[in-house]
Short mmCIF file of C-alpha atoms in Angstrom, two decimals:
data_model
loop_
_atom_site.label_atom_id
_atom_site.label_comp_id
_atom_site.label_asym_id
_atom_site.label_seq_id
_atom_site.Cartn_x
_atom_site.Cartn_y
_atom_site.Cartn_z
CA UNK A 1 0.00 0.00 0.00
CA UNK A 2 1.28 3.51 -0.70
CA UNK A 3 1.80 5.96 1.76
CA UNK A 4 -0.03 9.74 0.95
CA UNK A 5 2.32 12.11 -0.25
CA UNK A 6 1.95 14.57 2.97
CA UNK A 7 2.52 11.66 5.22
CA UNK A 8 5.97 10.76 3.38
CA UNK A 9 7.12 14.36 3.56
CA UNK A 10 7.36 14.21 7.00
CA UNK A 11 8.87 10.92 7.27
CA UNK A 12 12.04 12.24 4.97
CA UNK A 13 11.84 15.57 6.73
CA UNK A 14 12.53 13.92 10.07
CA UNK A 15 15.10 11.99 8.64
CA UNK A 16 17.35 15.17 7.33
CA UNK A 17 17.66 16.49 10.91
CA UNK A 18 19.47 15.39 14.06
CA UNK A 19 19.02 12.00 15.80
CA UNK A 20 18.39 14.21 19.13
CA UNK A 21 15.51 15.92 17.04
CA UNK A 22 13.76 12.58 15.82
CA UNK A 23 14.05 11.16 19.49
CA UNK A 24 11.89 14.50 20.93
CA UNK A 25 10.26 15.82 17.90
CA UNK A 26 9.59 13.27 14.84
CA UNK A 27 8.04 10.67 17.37
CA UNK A 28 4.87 11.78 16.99
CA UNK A 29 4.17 8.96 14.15
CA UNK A 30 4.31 6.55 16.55
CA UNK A 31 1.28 8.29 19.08
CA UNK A 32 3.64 9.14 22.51
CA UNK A 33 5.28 12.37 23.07
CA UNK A 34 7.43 13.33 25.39
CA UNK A 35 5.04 13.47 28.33
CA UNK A 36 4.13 9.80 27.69
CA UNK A 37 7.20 8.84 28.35
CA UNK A 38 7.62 10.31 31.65
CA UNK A 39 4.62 8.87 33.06
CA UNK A 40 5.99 5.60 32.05
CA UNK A 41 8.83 6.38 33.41
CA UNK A 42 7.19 7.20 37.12
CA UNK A 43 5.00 4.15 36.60
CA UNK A 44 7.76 1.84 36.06
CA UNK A 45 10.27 3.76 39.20
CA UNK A 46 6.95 3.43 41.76
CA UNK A 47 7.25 -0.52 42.50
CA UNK A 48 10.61 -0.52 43.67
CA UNK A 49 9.98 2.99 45.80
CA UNK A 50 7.13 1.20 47.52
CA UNK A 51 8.87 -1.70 48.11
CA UNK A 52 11.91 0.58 49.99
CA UNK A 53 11.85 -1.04 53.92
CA UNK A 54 10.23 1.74 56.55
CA UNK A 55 13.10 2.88 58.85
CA UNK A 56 13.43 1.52 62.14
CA UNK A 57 11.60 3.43 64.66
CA UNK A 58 14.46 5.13 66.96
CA UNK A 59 13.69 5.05 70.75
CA UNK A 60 16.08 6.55 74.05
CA UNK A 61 18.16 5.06 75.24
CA UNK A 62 18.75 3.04 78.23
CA UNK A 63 20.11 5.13 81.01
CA UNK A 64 21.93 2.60 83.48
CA UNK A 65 23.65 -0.58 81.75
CA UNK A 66 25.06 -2.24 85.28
CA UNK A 67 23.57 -2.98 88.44
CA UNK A 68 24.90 -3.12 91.48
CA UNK A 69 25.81 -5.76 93.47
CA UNK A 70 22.54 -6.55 95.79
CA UNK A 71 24.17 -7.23 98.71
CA UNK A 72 26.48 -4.37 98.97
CA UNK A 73 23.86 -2.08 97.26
CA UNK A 74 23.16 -1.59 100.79
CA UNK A 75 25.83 -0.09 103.46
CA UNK A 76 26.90 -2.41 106.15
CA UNK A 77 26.13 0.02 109.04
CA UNK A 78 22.67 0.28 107.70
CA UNK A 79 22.14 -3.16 107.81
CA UNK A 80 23.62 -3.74 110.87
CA UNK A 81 21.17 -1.06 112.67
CA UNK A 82 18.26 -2.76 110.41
CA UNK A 83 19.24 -5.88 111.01
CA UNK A 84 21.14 -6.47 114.48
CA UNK A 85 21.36 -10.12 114.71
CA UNK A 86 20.92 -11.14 110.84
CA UNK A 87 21.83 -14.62 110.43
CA UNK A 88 24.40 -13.38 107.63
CA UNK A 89 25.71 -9.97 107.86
CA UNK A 90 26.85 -9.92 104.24
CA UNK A 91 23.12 -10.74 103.30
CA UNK A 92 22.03 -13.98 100.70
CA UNK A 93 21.51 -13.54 97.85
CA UNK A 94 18.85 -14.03 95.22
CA UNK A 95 19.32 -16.40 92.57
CA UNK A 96 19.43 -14.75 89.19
CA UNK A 97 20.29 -16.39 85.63
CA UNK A 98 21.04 -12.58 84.64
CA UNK A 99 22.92 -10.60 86.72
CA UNK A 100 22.83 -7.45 84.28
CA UNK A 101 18.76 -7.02 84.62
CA UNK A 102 17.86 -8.42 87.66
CA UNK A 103 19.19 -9.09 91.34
CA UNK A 104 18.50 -9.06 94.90
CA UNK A 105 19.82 -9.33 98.37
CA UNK A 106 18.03 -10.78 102.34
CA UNK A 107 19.07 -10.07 105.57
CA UNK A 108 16.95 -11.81 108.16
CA UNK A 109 17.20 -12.45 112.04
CA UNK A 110 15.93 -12.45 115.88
CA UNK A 111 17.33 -10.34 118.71
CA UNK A 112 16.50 -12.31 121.71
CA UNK A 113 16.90 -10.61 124.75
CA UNK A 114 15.66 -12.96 126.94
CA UNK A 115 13.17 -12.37 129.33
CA UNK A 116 12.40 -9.04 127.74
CA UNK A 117 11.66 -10.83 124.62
CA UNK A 118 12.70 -10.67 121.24
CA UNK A 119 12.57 -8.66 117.82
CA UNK A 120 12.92 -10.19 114.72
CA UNK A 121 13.45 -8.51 111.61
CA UNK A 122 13.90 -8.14 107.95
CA UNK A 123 14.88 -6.50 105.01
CA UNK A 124 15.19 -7.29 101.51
CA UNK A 125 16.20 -5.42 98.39
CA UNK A 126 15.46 -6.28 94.43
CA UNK A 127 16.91 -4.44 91.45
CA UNK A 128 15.40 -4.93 87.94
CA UNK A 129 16.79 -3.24 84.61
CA UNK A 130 14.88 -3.08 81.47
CA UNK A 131 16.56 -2.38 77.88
CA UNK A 132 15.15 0.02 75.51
CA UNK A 133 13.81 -1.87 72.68
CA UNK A 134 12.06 -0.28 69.81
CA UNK A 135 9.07 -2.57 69.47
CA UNK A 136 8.32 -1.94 73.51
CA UNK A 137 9.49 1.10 74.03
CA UNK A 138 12.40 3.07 76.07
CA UNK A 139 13.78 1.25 79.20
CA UNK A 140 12.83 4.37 81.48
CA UNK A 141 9.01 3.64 79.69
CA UNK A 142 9.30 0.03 80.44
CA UNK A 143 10.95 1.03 84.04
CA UNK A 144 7.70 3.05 84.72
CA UNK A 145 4.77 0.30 83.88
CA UNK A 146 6.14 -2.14 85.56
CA UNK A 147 6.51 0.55 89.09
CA UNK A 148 2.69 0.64 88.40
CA UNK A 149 2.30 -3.03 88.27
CA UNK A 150 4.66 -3.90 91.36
CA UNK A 151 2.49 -1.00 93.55
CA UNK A 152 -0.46 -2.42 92.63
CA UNK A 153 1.34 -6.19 94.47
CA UNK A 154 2.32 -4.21 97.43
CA UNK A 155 -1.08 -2.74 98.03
CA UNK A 156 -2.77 -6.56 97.15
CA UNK A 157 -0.66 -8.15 99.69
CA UNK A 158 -3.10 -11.00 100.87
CA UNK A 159 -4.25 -10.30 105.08
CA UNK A 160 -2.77 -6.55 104.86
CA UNK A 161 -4.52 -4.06 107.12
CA UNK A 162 -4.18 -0.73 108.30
CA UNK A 163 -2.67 0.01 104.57
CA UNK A 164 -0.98 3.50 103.68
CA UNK A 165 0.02 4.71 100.53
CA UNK A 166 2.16 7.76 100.19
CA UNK A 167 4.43 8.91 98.06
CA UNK A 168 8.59 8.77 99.16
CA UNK A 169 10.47 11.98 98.01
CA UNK A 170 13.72 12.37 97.95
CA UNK A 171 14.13 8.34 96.16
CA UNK A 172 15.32 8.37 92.67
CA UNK A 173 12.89 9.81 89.69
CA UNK A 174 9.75 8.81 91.52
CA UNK A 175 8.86 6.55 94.10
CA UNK A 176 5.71 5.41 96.43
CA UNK A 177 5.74 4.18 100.01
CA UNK A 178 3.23 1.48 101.40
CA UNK A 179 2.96 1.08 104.87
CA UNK A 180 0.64 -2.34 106.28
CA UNK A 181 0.32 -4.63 108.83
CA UNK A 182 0.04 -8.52 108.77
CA UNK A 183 -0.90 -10.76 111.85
CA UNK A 184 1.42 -13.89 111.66
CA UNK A 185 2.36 -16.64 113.75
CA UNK A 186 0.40 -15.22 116.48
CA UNK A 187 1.89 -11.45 116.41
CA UNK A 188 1.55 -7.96 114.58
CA UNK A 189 4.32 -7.93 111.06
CA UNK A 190 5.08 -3.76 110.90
CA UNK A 191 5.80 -3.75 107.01
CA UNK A 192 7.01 -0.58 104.77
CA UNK A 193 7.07 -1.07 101.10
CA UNK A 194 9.19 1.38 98.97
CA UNK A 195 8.96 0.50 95.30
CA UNK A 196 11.16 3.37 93.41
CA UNK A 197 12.47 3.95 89.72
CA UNK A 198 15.80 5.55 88.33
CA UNK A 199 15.86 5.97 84.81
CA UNK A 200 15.35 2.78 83.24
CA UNK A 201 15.74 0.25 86.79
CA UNK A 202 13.56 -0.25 89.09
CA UNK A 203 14.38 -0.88 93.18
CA UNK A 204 11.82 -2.86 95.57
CA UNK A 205 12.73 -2.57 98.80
CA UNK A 206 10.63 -4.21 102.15
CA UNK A 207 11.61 -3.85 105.70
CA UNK A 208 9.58 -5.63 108.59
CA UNK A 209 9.07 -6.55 112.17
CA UNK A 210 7.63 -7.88 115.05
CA UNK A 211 8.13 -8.47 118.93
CA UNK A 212 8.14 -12.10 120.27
CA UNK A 213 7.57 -13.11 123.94
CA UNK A 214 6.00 -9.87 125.11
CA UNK A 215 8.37 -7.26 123.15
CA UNK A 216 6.80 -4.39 122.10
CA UNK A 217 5.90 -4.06 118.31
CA UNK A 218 8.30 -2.28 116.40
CA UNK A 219 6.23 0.75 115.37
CA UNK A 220 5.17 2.14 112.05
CA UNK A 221 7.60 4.84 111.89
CA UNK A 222 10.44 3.10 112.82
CA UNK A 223 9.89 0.70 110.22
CA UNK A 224 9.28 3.35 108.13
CA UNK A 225 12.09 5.26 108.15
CA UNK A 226 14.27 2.15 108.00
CA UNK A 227 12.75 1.38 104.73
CA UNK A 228 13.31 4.92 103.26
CA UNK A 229 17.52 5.33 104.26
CA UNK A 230 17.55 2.18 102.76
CA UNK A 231 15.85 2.59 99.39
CA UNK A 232 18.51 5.96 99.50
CA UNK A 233 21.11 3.89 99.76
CA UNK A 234 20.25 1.22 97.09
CA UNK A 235 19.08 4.06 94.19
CA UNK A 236 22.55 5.89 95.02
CA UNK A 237 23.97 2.40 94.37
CA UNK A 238 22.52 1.82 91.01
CA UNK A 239 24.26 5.34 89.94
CA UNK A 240 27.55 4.60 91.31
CA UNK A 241 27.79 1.16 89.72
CA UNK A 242 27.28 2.96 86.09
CA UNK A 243 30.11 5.82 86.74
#
């Protein structure tokens, strides 16, 4: 079939200028321009932006990486005072499989003083560390639910009476005091809670008492402030273990 005489004159027309000329301007004959291309272009590039990963959401992070050791997280003249006759002075212990988020420390024992009876007592400290972790959040985040969640314990304690919350100034980044009483083997337990965060750790501390064979019951106060000087000492601790 012939081609029409006006369509052939552009055909050798296009052919007596530049190649850059044909590419832009002489395409025409086959029904895209310029413009055509470029969407084609964008449609072809859009798959493989799409398919680029999301970055990884950035969280802060963890203030402390150490704890301290439980049972010197606490001074030895404290302990002594809170603790006169503590069956080990150096204090047991808690088994832990990982010493870098979680630990704790006992000291437990009886002051018998004969006929004037006897006070037994004890204190305990626990340190937990949580990691910031992008998919739960920072580790002073994670520090702070979990303070919720170990108040709420305290204050469930089964057989507690007389219960006191308050807060505890003065104790790391925040901290709440719980003060109770539980009747056991046959006399009155004087118990204050002190559950505290510091940046991303958290410190549980419990001090307790009770008079055998007619001694007085320790009383709230006492235990009280035992249970605050310590938590002092034990947040101070988780600082100085991280210098």
């Amino acid at each position: 079939m012939q081609r029409s005489a006006p369509r052939l004159s552009r055909i050798l027309a296009c052919a007596a200028v530049p190649v850059m000329l044909v590419a832009t301007g002489c395409s025409s004959d086959s029904g895209g321009g310029a413009g055509a291309g470029s969407a084609q272009d964008k449609a072809s590039a859009s798959p493989s932006a799409s398919a680029t990963p999301s970055p990884t959401p950035t969280v802060e992070p963890a203030k402390f990486a150490k704890l301290p050791e439980a049972c010197k997280a606490i001074t030895e003249k404290t302990t002594a005072s809170l603790v006169p006759k503590a069956k080990n002075k150096k204090g047991t212990a808690a088994a832990s499989t990982d010493l870098t988020s979680r630990g704790g420390c006992a000291w437990n024992g009886l002051d018998d003083k004969g006929v004037k009876g006897s006070q037994y007592r004890w204190l305990d400290v626990s340190f937990y560390r949580y990691e910031s972790d992008p998919s739960l959040g920072s580790g002073q985040e994670r520090a702070r639910e979990n303070l919720a969640k170990e108040l709420a314990k305290v204050q469930a304690t089964p057989g507690a009476k007389k219960l006191k919350t308050a807060p505890a100034t003065g104790i790391g980044d925040e901290a709440t005091s719980v003060a109770y009483q539980v009747r056991k083997t046959d006399e009155d337990f004087v118990y204050a809670s002190i559950v505290a965060r510091t940046g991303n750790v958290l410190v549980l501390l419990s001090y307790n008492g009770a008079g055998y064979a007619g001694a007085a019951t320790p009383t709230d106060k006492a235990i009280m402030d035992g249970a605050v000087k310590a938590a002092r000492e034990a947040v101070t601790a988780v600082a100085a273990a991280n210098k």
